[in-house]
Tab-separated table of C-alpha atoms in Angstrom:
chain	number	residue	atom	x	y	z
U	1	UNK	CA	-16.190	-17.506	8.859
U	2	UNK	CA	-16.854	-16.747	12.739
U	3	UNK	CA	-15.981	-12.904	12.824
U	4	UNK	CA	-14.918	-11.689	16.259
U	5	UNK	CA	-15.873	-8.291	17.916
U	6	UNK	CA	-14.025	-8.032	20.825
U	7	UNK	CA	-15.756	-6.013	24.104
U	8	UNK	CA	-13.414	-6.297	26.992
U	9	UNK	CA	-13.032	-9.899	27.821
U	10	UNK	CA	-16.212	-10.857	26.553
U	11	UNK	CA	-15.965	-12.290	22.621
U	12	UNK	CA	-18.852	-12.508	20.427
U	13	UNK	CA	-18.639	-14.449	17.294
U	14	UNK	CA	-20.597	-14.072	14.402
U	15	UNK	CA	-21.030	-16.397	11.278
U	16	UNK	CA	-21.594	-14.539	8.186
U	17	UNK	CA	-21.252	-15.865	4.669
U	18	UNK	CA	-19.242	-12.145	3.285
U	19	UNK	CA	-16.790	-12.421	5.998
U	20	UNK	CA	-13.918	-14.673	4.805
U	21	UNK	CA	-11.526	-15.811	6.625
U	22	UNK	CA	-7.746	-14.174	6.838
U	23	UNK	CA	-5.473	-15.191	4.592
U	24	UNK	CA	-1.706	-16.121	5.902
U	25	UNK	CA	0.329	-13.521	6.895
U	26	UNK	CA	3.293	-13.453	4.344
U	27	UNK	CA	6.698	-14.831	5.472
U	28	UNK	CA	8.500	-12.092	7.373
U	29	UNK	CA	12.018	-12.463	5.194
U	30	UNK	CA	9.694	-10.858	1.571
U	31	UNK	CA	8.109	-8.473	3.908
U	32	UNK	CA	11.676	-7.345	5.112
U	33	UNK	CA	13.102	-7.477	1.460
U	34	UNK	CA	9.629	-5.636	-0.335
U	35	UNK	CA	10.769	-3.372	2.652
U	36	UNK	CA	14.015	-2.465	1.177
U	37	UNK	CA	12.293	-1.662	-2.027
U	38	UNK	CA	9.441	0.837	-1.339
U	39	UNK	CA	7.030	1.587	-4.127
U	40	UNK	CA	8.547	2.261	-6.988
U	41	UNK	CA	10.916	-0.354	-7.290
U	42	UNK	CA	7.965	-2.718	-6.813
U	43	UNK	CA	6.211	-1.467	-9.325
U	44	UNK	CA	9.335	-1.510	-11.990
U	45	UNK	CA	9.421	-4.716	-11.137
U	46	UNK	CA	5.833	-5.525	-12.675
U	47	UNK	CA	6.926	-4.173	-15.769
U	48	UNK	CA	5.983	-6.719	-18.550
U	49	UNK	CA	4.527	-9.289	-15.785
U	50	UNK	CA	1.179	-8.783	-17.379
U	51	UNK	CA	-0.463	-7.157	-13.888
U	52	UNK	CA	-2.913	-4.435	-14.986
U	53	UNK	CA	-1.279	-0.371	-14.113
U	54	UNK	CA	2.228	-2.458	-12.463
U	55	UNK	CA	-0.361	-2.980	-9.398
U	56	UNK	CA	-0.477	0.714	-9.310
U	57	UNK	CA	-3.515	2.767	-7.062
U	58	UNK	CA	-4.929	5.865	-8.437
U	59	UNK	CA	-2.486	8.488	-7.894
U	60	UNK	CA	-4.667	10.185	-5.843
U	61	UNK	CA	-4.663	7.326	-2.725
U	62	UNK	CA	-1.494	8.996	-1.075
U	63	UNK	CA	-0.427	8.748	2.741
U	64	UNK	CA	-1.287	11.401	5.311
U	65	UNK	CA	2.046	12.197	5.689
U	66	UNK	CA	4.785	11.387	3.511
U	67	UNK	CA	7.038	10.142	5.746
U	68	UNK	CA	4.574	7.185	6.132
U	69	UNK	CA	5.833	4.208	4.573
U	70	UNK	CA	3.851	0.516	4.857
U	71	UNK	CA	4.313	-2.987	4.017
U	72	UNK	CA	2.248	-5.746	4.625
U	73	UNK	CA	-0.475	-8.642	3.953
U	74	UNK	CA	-3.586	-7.401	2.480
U	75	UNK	CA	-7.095	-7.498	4.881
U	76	UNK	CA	-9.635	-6.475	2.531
U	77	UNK	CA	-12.974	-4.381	3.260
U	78	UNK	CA	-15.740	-3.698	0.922
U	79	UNK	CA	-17.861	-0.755	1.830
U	80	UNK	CA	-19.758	2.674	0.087
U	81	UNK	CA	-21.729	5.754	0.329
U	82	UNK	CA	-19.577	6.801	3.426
U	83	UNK	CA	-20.485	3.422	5.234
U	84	UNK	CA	-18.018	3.084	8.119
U	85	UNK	CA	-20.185	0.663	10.103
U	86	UNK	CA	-18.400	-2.532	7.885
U	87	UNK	CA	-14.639	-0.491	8.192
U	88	UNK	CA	-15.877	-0.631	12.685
U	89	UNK	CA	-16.837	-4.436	12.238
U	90	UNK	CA	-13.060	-4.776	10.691
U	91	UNK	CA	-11.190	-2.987	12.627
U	92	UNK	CA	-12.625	-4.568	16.044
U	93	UNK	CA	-11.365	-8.062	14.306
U	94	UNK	CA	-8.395	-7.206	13.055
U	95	UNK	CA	-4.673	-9.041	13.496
U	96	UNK	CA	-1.097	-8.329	14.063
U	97	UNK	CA	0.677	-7.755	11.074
U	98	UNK	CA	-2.363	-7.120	8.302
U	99	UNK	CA	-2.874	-3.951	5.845
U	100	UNK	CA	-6.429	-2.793	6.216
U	101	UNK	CA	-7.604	-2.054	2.580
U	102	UNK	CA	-10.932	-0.675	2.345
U	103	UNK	CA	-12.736	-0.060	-1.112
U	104	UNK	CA	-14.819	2.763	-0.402
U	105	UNK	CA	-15.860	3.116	-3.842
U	106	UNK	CA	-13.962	6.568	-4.418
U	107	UNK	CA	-17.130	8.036	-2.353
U	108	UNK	CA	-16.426	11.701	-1.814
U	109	UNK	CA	-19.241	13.072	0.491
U	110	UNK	CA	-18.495	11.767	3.554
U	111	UNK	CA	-15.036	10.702	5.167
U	112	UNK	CA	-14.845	6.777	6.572
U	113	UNK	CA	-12.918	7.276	9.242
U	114	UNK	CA	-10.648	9.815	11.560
U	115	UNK	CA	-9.022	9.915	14.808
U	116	UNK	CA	-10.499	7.657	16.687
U	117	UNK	CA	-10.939	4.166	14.433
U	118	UNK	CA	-7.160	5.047	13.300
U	119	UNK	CA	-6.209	5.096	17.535
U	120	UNK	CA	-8.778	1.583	17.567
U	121	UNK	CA	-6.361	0.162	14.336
U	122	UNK	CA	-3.075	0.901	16.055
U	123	UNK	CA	-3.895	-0.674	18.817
U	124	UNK	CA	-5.265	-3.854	17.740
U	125	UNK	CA	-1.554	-4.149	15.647
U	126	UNK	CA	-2.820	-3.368	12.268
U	127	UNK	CA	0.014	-1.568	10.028
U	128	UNK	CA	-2.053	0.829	8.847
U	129	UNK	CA	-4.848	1.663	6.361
U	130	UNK	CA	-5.039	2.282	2.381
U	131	UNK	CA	-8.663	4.062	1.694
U	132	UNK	CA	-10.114	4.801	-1.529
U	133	UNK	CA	-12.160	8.007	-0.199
U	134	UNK	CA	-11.745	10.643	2.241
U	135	UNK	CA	-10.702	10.605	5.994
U	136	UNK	CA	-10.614	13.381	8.441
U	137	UNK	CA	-9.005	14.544	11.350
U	138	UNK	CA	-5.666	15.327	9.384
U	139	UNK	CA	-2.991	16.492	12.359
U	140	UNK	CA	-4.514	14.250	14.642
U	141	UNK	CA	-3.802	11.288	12.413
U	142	UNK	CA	-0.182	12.459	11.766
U	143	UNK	CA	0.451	13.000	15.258
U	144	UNK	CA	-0.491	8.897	15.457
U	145	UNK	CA	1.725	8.324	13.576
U	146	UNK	CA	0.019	4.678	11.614
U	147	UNK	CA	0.232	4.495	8.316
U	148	UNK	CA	-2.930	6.282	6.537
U	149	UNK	CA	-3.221	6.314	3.074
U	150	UNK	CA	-6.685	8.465	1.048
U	151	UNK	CA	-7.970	10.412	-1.553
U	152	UNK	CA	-8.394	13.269	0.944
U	153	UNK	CA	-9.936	15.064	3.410
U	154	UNK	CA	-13.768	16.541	4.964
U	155	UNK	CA	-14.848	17.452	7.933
U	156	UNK	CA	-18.292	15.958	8.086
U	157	UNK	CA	-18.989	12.541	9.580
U	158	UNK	CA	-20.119	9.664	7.978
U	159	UNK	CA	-22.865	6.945	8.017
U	160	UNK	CA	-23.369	3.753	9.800
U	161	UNK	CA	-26.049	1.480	7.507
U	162	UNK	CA	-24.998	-2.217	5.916
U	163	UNK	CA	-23.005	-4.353	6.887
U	164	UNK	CA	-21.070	-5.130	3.791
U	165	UNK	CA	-17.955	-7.174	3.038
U	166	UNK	CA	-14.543	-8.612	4.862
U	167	UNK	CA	-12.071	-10.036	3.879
U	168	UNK	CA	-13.237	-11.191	-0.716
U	169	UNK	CA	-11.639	-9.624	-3.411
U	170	UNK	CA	-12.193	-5.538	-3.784
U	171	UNK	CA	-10.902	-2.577	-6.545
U	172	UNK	CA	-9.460	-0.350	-5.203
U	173	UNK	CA	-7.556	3.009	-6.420
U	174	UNK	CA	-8.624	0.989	-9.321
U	175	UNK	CA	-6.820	-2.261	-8.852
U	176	UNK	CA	-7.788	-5.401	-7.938
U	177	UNK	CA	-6.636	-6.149	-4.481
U	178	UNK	CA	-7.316	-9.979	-2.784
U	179	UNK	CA	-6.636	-10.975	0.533
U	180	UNK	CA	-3.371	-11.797	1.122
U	181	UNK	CA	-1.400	-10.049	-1.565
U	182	UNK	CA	1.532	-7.596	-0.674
U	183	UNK	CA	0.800	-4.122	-0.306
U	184	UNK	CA	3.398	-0.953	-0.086
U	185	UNK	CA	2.756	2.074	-0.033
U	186	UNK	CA	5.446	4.945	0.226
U	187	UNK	CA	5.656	8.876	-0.231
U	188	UNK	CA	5.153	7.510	-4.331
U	189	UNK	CA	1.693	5.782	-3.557
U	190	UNK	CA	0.509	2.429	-3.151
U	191	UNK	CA	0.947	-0.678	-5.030
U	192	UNK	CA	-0.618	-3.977	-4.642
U	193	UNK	CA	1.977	-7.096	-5.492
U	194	UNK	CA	-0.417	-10.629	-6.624
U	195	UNK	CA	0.489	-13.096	-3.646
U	196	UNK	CA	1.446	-16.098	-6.327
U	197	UNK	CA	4.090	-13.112	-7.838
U	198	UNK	CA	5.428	-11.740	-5.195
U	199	UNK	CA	8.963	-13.754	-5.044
U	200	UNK	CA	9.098	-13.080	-8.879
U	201	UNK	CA	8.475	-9.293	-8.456
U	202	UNK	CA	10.947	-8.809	-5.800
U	203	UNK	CA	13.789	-10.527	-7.219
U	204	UNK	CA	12.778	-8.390	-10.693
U	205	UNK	CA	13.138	-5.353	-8.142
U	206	UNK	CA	15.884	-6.341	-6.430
U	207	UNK	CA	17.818	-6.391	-9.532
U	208	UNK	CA	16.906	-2.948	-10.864
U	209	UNK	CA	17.870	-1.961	-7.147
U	210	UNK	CA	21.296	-2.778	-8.044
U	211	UNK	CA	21.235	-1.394	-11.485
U	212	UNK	CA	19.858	1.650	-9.841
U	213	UNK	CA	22.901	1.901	-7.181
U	214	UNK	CA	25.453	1.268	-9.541
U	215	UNK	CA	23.801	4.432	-11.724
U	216	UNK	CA	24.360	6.602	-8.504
U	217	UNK	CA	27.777	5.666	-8.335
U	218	UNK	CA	28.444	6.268	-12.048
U	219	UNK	CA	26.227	10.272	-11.572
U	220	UNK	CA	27.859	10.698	-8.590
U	221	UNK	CA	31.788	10.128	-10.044
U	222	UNK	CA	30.834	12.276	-13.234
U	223	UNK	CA	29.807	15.053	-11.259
U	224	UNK	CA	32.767	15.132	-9.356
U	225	UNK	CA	35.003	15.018	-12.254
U	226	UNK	CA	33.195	17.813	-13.886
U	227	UNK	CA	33.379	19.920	-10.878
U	228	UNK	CA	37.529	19.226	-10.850
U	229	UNK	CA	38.073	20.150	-14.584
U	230	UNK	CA	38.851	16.882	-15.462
U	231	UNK	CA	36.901	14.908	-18.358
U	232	UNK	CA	33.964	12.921	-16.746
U	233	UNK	CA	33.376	10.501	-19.869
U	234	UNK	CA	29.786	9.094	-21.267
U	235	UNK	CA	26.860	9.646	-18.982
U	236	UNK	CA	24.325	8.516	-20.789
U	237	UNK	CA	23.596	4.416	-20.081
U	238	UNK	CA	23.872	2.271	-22.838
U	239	UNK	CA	20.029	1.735	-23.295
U	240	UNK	CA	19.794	5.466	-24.247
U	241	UNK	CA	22.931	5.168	-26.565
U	242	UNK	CA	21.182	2.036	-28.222
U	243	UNK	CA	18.025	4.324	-28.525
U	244	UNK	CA	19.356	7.290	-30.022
U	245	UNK	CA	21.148	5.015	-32.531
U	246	UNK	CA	17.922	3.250	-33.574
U	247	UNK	CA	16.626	7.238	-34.220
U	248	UNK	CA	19.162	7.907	-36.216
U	249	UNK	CA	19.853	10.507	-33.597
């Protein structure tokens, strides 16, 4: 792969056998329709698929904020021991459109990254970062307003040593990610969708999407009827009724 670092005009390529190339960008109409479905849906979806956890993170990768939401195509960085040097080499070669994902091998000593290589991924058009480890700078990195996902937060700074991977297949939050597959990551945490399911998980989540509105509209009308004196009928879907009679219940 040639690997670009970008200094003002000047480009310097380098040829290194662990830095891949990117893989394509997924088509824009499953980004926009994974977009409608956020997290959880996603990961209902995966139910019975056969992908380990539902392509659930550790529940501990969670967003900065929670008002940060993210969708997107997987760019994948292996790294450890609070090694931000490879996380730099990324960032500096990043593209328009890509999730940065960086397995950082849960390493809770040092934080990877803060203010300023969050300000350097907005503004080469990443949509934001998932880190398994810590970051600092907390308000600044809300007040950014890019999508940060971690484990947590320290002060301290980290290390600059090896220059380790870009762009080959990582864990992490405990799941396998490659480059490439669908990532979203919500309020709920992060899943990570396998690129050759994708279509097949969002059509599964589209459809308990509209199982899921009708529900509202069925809580919403007993409620009301309750609230009026008048007799609201069977709440309970007819799953649960099938349950309780296989319980004898």
């Amino acid at each position: 792969m040639l690997f670009h670092l970008f200094k003002q005009k000047e480009v310097v390529e380098l040829e290194k056998p662990n830095y891949r190339p990117f893989a394509p960008l997924i088509p824009d109409e499953m980004i926009q329709r994974a977009e409608r479905l956020g997290a959880a849906l996603l990961a209902d979806g995966m139910i019975g698929m056969g992908i380990p956890f539902e392509g659930c993170m550790d529940a501990q990768i969670s967003p900065v904020h929670d008002s940060m939401r993210i969708v997107g195509t997987a760019y994948t960085v292996s790294t450890a021991s609070g090694d931000n040097l490879p996380i730099h080499l990324a960032i500096y070669s990043g593209k328009e459109g890509y999730v940065l994902i960086i397995d950082g091998k849960g390493h809770a000593d040092h934080p990877y990254l803060g203010e300023l290589m969050t300000s350097a991924t907005k503004a080469v058009g990443l949509k934001g970062i998932v880190l398994d480890g810590l970051v600092r700078d907390k308000q600044a990195l809300i007040e950014l307003g890019l999508p940060v996902f971690a484990k947590g937060f320290m002060p301290r700074g980290p290390i600059k040593k090896e220059p380790g991977e870009i762009n080959t297949a990582i864990s992490c939050g405990g799941v396998t990610v490659h480059p490439g597959d669908l990532i979203v990551g919500d309020a709920d945490g992060v899943v990570v969708v396998p690129r050759d399911r994708i279509e097949a998980v969002i059509e599964a989540s589209e459809k308990k999407l509209d199982y899921e509105e009708k529900r509202k509209i069925t809580i919403a009308e007993y409620e009301k009827k309750r609230k009026q004196g008048m007799d609201p009928g069977e709440l309970a879907p007819q799953w649960v009724k099938d349950k309780s009679t296989e319980f004898g219940l």
